[in-house]
Coordinates of C-alpha atoms in Angstrom, one line a residue:
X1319 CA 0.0 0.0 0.0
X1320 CA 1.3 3.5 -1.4
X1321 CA 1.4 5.8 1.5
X1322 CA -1.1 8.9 0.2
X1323 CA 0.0 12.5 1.4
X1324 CA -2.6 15.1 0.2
X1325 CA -1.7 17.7 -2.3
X1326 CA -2.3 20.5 -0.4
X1327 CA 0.9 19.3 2.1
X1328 CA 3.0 18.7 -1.3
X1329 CA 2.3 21.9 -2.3
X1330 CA 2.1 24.1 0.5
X1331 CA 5.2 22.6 2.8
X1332 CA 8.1 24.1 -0.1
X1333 CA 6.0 27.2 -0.9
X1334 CA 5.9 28.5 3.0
X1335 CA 9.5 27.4 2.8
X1336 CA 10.1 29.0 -0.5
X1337 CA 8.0 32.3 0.6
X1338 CA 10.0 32.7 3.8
X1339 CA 12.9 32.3 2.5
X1340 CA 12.6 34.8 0.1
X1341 CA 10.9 37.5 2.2
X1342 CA 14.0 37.2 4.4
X1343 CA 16.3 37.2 1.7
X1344 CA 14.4 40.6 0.6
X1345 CA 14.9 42.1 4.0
X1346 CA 18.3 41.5 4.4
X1347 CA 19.0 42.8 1.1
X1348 CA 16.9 45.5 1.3
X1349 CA 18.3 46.5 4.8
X1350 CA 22.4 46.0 3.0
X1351 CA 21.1 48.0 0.2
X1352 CA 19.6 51.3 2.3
X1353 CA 22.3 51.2 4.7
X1354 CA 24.8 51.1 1.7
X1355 CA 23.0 54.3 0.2
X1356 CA 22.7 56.1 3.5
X1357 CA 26.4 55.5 4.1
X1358 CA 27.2 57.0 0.6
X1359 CA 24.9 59.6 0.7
X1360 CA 26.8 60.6 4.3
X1361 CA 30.4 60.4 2.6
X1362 CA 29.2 63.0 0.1
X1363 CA 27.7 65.4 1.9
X1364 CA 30.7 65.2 4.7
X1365 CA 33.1 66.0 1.4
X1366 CA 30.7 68.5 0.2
X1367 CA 30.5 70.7 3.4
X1368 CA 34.5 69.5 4.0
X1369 CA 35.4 71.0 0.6
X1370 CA 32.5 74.3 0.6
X1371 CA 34.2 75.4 3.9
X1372 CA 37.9 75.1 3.4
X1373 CA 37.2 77.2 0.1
X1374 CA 34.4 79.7 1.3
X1375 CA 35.9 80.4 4.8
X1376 CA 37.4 83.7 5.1
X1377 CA 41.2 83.6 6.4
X1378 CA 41.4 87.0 7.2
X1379 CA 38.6 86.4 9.5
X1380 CA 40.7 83.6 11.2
X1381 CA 44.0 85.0 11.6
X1382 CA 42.1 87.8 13.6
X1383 CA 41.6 84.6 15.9
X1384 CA 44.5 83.7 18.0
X1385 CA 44.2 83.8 21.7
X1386 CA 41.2 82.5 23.9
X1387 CA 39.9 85.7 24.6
X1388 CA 39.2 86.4 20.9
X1389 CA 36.0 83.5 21.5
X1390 CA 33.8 86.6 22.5
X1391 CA 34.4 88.5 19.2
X1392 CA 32.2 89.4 16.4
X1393 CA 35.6 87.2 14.0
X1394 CA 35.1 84.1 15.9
X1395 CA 31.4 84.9 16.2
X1396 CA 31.0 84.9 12.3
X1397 CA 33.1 81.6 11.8
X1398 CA 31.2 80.0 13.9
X1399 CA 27.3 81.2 12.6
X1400 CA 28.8 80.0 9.1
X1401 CA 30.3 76.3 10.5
X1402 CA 26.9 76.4 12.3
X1403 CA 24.8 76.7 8.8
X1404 CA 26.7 74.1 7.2
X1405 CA 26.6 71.8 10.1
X1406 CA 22.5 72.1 9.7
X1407 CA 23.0 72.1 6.3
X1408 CA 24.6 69.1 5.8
X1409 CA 22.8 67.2 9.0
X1410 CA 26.7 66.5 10.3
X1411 CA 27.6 66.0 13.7
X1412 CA 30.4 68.2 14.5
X1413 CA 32.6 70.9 12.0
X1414 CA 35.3 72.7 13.2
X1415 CA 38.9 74.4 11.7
X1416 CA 42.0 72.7 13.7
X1417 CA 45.5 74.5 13.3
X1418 CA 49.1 72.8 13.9
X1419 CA 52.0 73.3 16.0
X1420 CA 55.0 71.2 14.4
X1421 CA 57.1 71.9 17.5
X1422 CA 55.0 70.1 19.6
X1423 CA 53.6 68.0 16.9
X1424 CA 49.5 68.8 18.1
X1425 CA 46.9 70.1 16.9
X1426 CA 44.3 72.9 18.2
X1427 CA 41.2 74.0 17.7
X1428 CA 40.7 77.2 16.4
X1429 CA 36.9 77.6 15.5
X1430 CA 34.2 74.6 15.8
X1431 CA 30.7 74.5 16.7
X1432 CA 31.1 73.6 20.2
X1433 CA 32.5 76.4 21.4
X1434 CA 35.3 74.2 22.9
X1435 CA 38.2 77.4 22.8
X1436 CA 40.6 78.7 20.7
X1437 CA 44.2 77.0 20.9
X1438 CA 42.8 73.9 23.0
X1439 CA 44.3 70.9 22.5
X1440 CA 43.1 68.3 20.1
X1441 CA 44.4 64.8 21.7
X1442 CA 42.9 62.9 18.6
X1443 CA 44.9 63.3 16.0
X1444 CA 45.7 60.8 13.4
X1445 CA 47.7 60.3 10.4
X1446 CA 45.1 61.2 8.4
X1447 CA 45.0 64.7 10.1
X1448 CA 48.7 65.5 9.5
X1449 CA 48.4 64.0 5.8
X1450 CA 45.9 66.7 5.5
X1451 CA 48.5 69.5 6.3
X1452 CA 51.5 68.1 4.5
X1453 CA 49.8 67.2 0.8
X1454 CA 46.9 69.5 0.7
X1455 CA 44.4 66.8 0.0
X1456 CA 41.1 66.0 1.7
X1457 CA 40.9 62.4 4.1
X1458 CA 38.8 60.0 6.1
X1459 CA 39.3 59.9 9.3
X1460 CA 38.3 58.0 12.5
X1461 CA 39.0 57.8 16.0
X1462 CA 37.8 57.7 19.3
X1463 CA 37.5 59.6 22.9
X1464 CA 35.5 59.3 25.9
X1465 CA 32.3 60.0 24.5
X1466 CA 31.9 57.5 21.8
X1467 CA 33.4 56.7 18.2
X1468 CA 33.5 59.5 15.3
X1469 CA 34.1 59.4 11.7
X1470 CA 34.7 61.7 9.0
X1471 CA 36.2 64.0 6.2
X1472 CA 39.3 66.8 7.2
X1473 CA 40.1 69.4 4.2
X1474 CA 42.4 71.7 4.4
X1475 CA 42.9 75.5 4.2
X1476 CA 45.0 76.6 1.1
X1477 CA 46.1 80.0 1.2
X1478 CA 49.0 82.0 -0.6
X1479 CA 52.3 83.4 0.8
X1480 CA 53.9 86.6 0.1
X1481 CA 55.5 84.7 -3.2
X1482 CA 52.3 83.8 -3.7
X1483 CA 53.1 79.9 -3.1
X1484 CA 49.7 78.2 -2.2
X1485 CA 50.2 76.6 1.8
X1486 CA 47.6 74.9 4.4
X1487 CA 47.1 77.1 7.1
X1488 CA 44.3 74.8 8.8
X1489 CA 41.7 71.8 8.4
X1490 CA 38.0 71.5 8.6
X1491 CA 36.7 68.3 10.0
X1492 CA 33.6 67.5 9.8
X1493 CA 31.8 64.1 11.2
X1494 CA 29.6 61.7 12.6
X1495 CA 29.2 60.0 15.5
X1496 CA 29.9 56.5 14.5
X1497 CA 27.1 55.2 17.6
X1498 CA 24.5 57.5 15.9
X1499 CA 24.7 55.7 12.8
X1500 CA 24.7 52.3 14.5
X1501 CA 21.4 53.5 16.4
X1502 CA 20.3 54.0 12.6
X1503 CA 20.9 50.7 11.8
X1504 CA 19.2 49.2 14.3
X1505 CA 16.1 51.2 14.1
X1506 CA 15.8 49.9 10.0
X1507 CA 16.2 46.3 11.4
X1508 CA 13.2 46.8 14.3
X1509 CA 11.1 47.7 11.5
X1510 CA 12.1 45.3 9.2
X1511 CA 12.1 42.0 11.6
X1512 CA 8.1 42.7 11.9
X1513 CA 7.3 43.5 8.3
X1514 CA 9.3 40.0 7.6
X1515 CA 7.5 38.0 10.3
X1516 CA 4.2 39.6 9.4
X1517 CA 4.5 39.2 5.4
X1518 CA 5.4 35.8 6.0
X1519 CA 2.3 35.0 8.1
X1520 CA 0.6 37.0 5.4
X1521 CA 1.6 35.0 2.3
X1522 CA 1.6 32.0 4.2
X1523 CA -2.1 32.7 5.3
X1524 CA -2.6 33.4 1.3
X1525 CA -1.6 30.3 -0.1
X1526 CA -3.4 28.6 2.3
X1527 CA -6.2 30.7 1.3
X1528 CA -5.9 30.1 -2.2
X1529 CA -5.1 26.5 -2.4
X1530 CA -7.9 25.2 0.6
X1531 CA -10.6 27.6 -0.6
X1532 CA -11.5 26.3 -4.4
X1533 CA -14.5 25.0 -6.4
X1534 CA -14.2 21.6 -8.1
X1535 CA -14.1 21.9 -11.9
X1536 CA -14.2 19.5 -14.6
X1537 CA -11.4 19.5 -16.8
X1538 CA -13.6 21.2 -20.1
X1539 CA -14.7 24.1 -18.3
X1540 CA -10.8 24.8 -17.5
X1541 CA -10.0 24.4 -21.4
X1542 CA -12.9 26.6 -22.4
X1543 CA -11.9 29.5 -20.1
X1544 CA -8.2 29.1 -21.2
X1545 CA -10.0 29.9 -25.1
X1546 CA -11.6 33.0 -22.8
X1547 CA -8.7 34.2 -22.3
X1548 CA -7.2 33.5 -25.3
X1549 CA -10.0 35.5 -26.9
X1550 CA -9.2 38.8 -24.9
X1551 CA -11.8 38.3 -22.4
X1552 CA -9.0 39.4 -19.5
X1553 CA -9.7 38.6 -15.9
X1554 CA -12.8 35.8 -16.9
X1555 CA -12.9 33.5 -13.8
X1556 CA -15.1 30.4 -13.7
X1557 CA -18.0 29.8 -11.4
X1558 CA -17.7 27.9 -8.2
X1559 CA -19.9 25.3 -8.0
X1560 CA -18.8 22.1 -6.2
X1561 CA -19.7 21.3 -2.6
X1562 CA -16.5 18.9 -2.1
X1563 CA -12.8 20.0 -2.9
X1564 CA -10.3 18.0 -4.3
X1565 CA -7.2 18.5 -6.8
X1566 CA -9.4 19.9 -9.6
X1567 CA -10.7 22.6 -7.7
X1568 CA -7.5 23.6 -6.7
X1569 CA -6.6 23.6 -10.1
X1570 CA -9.6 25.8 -11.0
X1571 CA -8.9 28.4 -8.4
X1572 CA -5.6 28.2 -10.0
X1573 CA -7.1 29.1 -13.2
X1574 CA -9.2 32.0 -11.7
X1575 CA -5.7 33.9 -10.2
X1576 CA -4.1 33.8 -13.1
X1577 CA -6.7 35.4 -15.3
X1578 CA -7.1 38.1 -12.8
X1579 CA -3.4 38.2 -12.3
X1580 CA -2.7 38.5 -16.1
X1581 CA -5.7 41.3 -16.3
X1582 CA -4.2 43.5 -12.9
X1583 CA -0.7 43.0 -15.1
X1584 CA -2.2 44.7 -17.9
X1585 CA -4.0 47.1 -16.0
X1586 CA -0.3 48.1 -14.5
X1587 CA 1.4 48.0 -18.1
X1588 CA -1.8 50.4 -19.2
X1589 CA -0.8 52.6 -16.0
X1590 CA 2.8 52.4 -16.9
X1591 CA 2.7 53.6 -20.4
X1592 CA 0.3 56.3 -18.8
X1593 CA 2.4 57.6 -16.4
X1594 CA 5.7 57.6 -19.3
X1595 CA 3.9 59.6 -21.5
X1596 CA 3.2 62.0 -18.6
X1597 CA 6.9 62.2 -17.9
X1598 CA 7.7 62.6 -21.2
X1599 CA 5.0 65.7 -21.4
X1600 CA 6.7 66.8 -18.0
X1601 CA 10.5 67.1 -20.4
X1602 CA 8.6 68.9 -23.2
X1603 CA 7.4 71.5 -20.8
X1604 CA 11.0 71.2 -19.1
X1605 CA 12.7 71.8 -22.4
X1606 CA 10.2 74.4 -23.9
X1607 CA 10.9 76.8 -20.4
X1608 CA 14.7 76.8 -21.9
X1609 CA 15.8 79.0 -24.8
X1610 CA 14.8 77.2 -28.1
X1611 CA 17.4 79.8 -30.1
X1612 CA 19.9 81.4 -28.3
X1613 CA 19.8 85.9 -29.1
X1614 CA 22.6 87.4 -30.7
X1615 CA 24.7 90.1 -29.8
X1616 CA 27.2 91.8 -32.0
X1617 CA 30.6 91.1 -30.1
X1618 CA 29.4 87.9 -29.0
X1619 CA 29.3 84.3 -29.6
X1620 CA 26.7 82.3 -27.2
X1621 CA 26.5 78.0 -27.4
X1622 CA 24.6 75.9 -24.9
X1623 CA 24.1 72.6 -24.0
X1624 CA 21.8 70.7 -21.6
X1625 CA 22.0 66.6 -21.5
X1626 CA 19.4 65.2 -18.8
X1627 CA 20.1 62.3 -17.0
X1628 CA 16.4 61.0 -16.8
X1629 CA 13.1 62.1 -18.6
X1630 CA 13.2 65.5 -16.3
X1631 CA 16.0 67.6 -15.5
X1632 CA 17.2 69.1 -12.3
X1633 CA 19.8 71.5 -14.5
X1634 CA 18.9 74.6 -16.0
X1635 CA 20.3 77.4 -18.3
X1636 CA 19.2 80.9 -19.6
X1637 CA 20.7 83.7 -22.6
X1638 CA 18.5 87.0 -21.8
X1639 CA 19.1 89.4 -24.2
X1640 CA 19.2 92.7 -21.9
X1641 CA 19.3 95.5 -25.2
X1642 CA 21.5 95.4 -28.0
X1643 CA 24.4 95.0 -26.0
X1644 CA 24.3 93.1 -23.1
X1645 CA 23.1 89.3 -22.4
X1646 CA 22.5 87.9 -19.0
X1647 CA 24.0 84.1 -18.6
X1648 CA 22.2 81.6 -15.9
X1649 CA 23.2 78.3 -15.1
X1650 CA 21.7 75.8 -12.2
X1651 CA 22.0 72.3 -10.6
X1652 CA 19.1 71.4 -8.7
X1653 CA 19.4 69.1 -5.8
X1654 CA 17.8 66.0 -6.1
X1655 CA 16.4 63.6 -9.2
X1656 CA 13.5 63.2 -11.1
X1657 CA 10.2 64.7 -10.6
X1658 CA 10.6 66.5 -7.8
X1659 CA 13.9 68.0 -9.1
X1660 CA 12.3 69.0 -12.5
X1661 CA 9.6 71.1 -10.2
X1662 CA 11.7 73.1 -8.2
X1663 CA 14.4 73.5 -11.3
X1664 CA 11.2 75.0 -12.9
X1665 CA 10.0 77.5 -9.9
X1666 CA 13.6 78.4 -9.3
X1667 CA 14.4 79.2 -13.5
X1668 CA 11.1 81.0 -13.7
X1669 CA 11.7 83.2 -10.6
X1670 CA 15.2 83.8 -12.4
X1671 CA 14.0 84.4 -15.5
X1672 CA 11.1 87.1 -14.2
X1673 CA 14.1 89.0 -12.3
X1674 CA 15.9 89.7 -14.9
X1675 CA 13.4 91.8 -16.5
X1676 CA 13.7 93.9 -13.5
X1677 CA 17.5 95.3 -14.4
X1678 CA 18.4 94.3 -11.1
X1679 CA 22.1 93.1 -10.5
X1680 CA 23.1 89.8 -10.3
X1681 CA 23.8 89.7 -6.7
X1682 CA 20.2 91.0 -6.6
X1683 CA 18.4 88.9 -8.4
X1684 CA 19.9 85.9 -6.5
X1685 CA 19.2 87.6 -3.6
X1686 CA 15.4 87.9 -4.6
X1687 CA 15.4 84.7 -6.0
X1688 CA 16.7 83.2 -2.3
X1689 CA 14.1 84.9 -0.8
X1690 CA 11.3 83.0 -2.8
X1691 CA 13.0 79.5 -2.8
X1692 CA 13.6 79.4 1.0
X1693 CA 10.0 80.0 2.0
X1694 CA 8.3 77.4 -1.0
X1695 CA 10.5 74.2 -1.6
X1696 CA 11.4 71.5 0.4
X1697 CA 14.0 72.4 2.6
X1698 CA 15.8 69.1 2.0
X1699 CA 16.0 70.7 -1.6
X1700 CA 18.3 73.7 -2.9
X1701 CA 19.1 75.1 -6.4
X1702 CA 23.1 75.8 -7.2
X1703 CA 23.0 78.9 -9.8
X1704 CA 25.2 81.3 -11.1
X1705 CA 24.6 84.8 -12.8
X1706 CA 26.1 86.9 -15.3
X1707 CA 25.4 89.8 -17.3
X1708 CA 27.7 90.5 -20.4
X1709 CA 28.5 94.1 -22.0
X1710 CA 29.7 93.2 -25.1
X1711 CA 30.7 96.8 -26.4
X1712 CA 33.2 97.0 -23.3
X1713 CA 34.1 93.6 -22.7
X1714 CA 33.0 93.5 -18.7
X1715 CA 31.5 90.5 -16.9
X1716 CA 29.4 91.2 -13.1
X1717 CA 29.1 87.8 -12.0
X1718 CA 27.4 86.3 -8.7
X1719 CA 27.5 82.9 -7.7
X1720 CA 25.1 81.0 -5.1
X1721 CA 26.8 77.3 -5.1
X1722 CA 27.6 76.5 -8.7
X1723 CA 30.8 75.2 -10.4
X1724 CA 33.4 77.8 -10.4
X1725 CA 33.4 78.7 -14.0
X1726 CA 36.4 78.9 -16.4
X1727 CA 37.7 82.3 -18.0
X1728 CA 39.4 81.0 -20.7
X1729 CA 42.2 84.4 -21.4
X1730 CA 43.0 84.4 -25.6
X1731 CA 46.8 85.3 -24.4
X1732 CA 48.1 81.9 -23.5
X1733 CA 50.8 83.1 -21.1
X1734 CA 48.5 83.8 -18.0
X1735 CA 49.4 82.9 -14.4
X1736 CA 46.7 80.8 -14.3
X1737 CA 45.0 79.4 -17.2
X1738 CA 42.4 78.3 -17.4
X1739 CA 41.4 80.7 -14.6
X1740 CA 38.6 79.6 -12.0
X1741 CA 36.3 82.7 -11.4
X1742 CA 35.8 82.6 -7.5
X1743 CA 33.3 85.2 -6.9
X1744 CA 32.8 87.6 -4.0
X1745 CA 31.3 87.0 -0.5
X1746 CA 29.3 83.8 0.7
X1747 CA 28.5 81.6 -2.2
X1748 CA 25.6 79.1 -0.6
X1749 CA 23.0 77.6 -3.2
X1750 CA 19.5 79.1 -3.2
X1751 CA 16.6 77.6 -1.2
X1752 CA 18.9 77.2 2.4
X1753 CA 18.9 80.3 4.5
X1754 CA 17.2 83.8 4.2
X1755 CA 20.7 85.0 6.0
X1756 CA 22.9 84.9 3.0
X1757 CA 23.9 87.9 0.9
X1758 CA 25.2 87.4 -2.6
X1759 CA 27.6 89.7 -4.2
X1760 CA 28.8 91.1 -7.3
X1761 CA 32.0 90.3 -9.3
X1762 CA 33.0 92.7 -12.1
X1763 CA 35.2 90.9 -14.5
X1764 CA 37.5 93.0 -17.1
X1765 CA 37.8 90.5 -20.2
X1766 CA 39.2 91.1 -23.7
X1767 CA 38.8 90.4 -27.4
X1768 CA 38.9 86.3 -27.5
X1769 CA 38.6 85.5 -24.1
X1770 CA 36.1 83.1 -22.9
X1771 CA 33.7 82.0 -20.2
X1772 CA 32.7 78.6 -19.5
X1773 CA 30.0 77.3 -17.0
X1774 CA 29.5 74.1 -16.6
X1775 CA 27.3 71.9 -14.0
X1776 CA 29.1 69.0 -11.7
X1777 CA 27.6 66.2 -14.1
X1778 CA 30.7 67.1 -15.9
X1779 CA 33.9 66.8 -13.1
X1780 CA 31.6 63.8 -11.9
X1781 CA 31.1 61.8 -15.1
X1782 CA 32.1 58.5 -14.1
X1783 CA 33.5 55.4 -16.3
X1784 CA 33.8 52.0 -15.8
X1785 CA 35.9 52.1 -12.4
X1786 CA 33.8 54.3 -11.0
X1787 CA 36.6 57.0 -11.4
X1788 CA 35.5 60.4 -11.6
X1789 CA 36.2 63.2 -14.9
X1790 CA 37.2 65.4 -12.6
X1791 CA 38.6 69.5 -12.5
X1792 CA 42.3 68.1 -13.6
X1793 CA 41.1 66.5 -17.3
X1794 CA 38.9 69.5 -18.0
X1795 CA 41.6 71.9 -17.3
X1796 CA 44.2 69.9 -19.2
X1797 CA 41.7 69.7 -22.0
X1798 CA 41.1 73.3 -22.4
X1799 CA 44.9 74.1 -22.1
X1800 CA 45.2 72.1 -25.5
X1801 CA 42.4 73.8 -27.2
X1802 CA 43.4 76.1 -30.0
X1803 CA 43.4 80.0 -28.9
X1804 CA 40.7 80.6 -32.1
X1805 CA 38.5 78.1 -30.9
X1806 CA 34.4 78.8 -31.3
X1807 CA 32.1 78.7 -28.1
X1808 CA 30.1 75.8 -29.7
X1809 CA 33.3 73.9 -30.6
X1810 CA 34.6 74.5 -27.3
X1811 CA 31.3 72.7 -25.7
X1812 CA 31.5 70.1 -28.2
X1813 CA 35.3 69.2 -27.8
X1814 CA 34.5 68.8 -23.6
X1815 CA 31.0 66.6 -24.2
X1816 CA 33.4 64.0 -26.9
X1817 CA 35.9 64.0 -24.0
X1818 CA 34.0 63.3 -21.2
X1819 CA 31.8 61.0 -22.6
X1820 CA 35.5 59.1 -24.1
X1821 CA 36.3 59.0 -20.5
X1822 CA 33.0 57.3 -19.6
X1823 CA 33.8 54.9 -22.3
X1824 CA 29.8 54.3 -22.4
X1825 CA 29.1 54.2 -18.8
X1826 CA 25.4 55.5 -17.6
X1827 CA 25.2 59.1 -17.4
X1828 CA 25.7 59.6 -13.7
X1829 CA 24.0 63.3 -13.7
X1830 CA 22.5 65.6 -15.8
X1831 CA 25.4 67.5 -18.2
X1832 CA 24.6 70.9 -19.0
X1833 CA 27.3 73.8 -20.6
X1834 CA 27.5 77.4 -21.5
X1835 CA 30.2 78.7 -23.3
X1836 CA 31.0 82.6 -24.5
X1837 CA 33.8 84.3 -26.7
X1838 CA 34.1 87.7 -27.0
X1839 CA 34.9 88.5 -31.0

């Protein structure tokens, strides 16, 4: 005598096993995969706010900082309210600017958000800290004191001698408390363990569900609502009419799933191509706000570019023609990706572009423009832009900058100090949308016949390739230094998009790409 196990126990025992399995496989790699991201998305912005500080901070301000009196004054006062910004900024820990003695081989604080004195002693130095001061080059660090485990990014302070010879006067630090973001990982797996335990009851309960609770069906009524559905007649389900289960009405429940399943999963496909054709009405609109034929001015040659990384764009640019003489030059990286991106880029590029009728400045019309963002987007969300307004007839730039790429003025005499040169702007240079506090300022630039101005967006220096190694400031510059003096503004954007995306070698765009170039003829 065979020994007879019901179907239901062949079936069901692998599929709980099967369905547990994989809803814990799902958790754990969802919970690797968002800790992964959070840890990355931590790394950047400790570079980012490393990096904005060590080049924004003012070091006439700090070298008007040297005893432990000076904690009181309005200097250390001012350091301080702009570490304290960045620190809220960039959601970090702790920031502060640590100076050297090489005598005694320690470091000092001089300014940090703590208040914790000028000249103290820093007892936790590493390597990583003096590598800092001796090559000029940002580093992880990590150590420990009697409150807990910290991690982080130091970047130092480059300023110029009397020979004008570049020299690290200081590092900013700024990091995390290495408990805080073990905290974090704990709290992800208390709410994942009950989600697992409780979809797994769930699907468990379902296939129970779906294999006890059935209708017997003879085999013909299955074959004529397969030729249902083969007919079109999506989601057609077949009537339940037998008091006593068995295999068959198993099977016919079986049959009944899949036709709705196969009807939901066109319904989704329907919703799908629905929602793609909204996106791709949400880049028309994007691209129809930008200028569809750049003005011309006599003196002037104008070429733009704008590559999005996705069906919307957080990048932006504008060519306003301000008379017969003068354009206005806009060009912004919106925090973010997608949607959300793609509706702020469009709030802050309209509030720009209404400005500029005004005549205001540039400074101004960032200001403004500040104003507006801080008190109606996100305030996860900010806009980098900068500003420019071109006389043509005398060959002066007044430039502002509010967190954008340094751009490139590009000299038509070769034998500059610096060439290309980076134009660093006046005063703070935070992006929009972060604090009402900030005041922008105005650059005037003197430029002649052949010179020319490049802006550019970070989807450029951050183009990736295969090795995940970044484009980065040092290829662009070389690039441009090998350019021909006579070289057109389009050819110029040209010649960087071929090399960049030769250095990606075919990799994913990583961000959006977008360009501005200008020659004065």
């Amino acid at each position: 005598m065979k020994l007879r196990i019901p179907l239901i126990i062949k079936v069901l025992l692998p599929l709980q096993l099967i369905i547990i399995a994989t809803l814990v496989f799902a958790g754990l790699s969802f919970y690797r995969e968002t800790n992964q991201r959070w840890q990355r998305e931590m790394d950047t912005r400790l570079a980012r706010v490393v990096e904005l500080i060590a080049r924004e901070l003012d070091p006439a301000l700090l070298n008007q900082i040297n005893t432990p009196a000076d904690l009181y004054t309005e200097e250390y006062t001012t350091l301080q309210k702009q570490l304290a910004q960045a620190q809220t900024a960039a959601n970090v820990g702790f920031i502060g600017i640590l100076r050297r003695d090489i005598k005694q081989h320690r470091l000092y604080y001089w300014v940090d958000v703590d208040n914790t004195g000028i000249n103290y002693p820093f007892f936790y130095d590493t390597p990583e800290h003096w590598a800092a001061f001796e090559d000029g080059q940002r580093h992880a660090v990590r150590y420990a004191d009697e409150f807990g485990s910290y991690y982080g990014l130091v970047a130092p302070i480059v300023v110029n001698d009397a020979q004008g010879q570049p020299y690290v006067i200081a590092i900013v630090e700024a990091s995390l408390s290495v408990e805080a973001r073990d905290l974090t990982q704990q709290s992800l797996i208390n709410q994942l363990l009950p989600l697992i335990i409780g979809g797994s009851v769930v699907a468990i309960a379902c296939a129970w569900l779906a294999t006890v609770v059935v209708v017997n069906r003879p085999l013909q009524r299955l074959k004529q609502g397969a030729l249902q559905l083969a007919d079109g007649h999506l989601g057609h389900t077949l009537p339940n009419e037998q008091r006593v289960a068995d295999e068959l009405t198993d099977l016919t429940h079986t049959f009944n799933v899949m036709s709705q399943r196969i009807a939901e999963l066109y319904t989704e496909q329907s919703e799908h191509e629905r929602l793609q054709r909204e996106l791709e009405i949400a880049r028309n609109v994007q691209q129809a706000l930008l200028p569809k034929r750049l003005p011309s001015v006599a003196g002037l040659e104008v070429a733009a570019i704008c590559l999005p990384q996705r069906e919307t764009s957080g990048d932006f640019y504008g060519v306003i023609a301000q008379g017969n003489s003068t354009l206005d030059l806009m060009i912004g990286d919106v925090s973010g990706k997608s949607v959300p991106a793609a509706l702020v880029m469009v709030a802050t590029y309209s509030t720009l572009r209404a400005l500029a009728g005004t005549q205001a400045t540039p400074a101004t019309i960032l200001d403004q423009t500040n104003t507006s963002l801080v008190q109606n987007i996100p305030r996860s969300m900010f806009a980098a832009v900068s500003y420019a307004r071109i006389d043509a007839l005398d060959r002066t730039l007044v430039w502002a900058n509010a967190g954008q790429v340094y751009p490139f003025l590009i000299h038509s005499q070769r034998n500059q100090p610096e060439f290309p040169e980076y134009l660093t702007g006046r005063g703070q240079s935070l992006p929009l949308g972060i604090t009402p506090l900030i005041q922008y300022e105005d650059s005037p630039i003197q430029c002649h016949q052949g010179d020319m101005l490049l802006f550019f967006t970070d989807g450029i220096v951050e183009a990736m390739n295969g090795e995940a190694e970044m484009y980065g400031f040092e290829r662009l510059e070389d690039l441009v230094r090998s350019l021909p003096a006579d070289i057109h503004a389009q050819a110029l954007l040209d010649a960087v998009l071929n090399d960049v995306q030769r250095f990606a070698d075919h990799t994913e765009q990583h961000d959006d790409i977008t360009m501005l170039a200008l020659k004065f003829v």
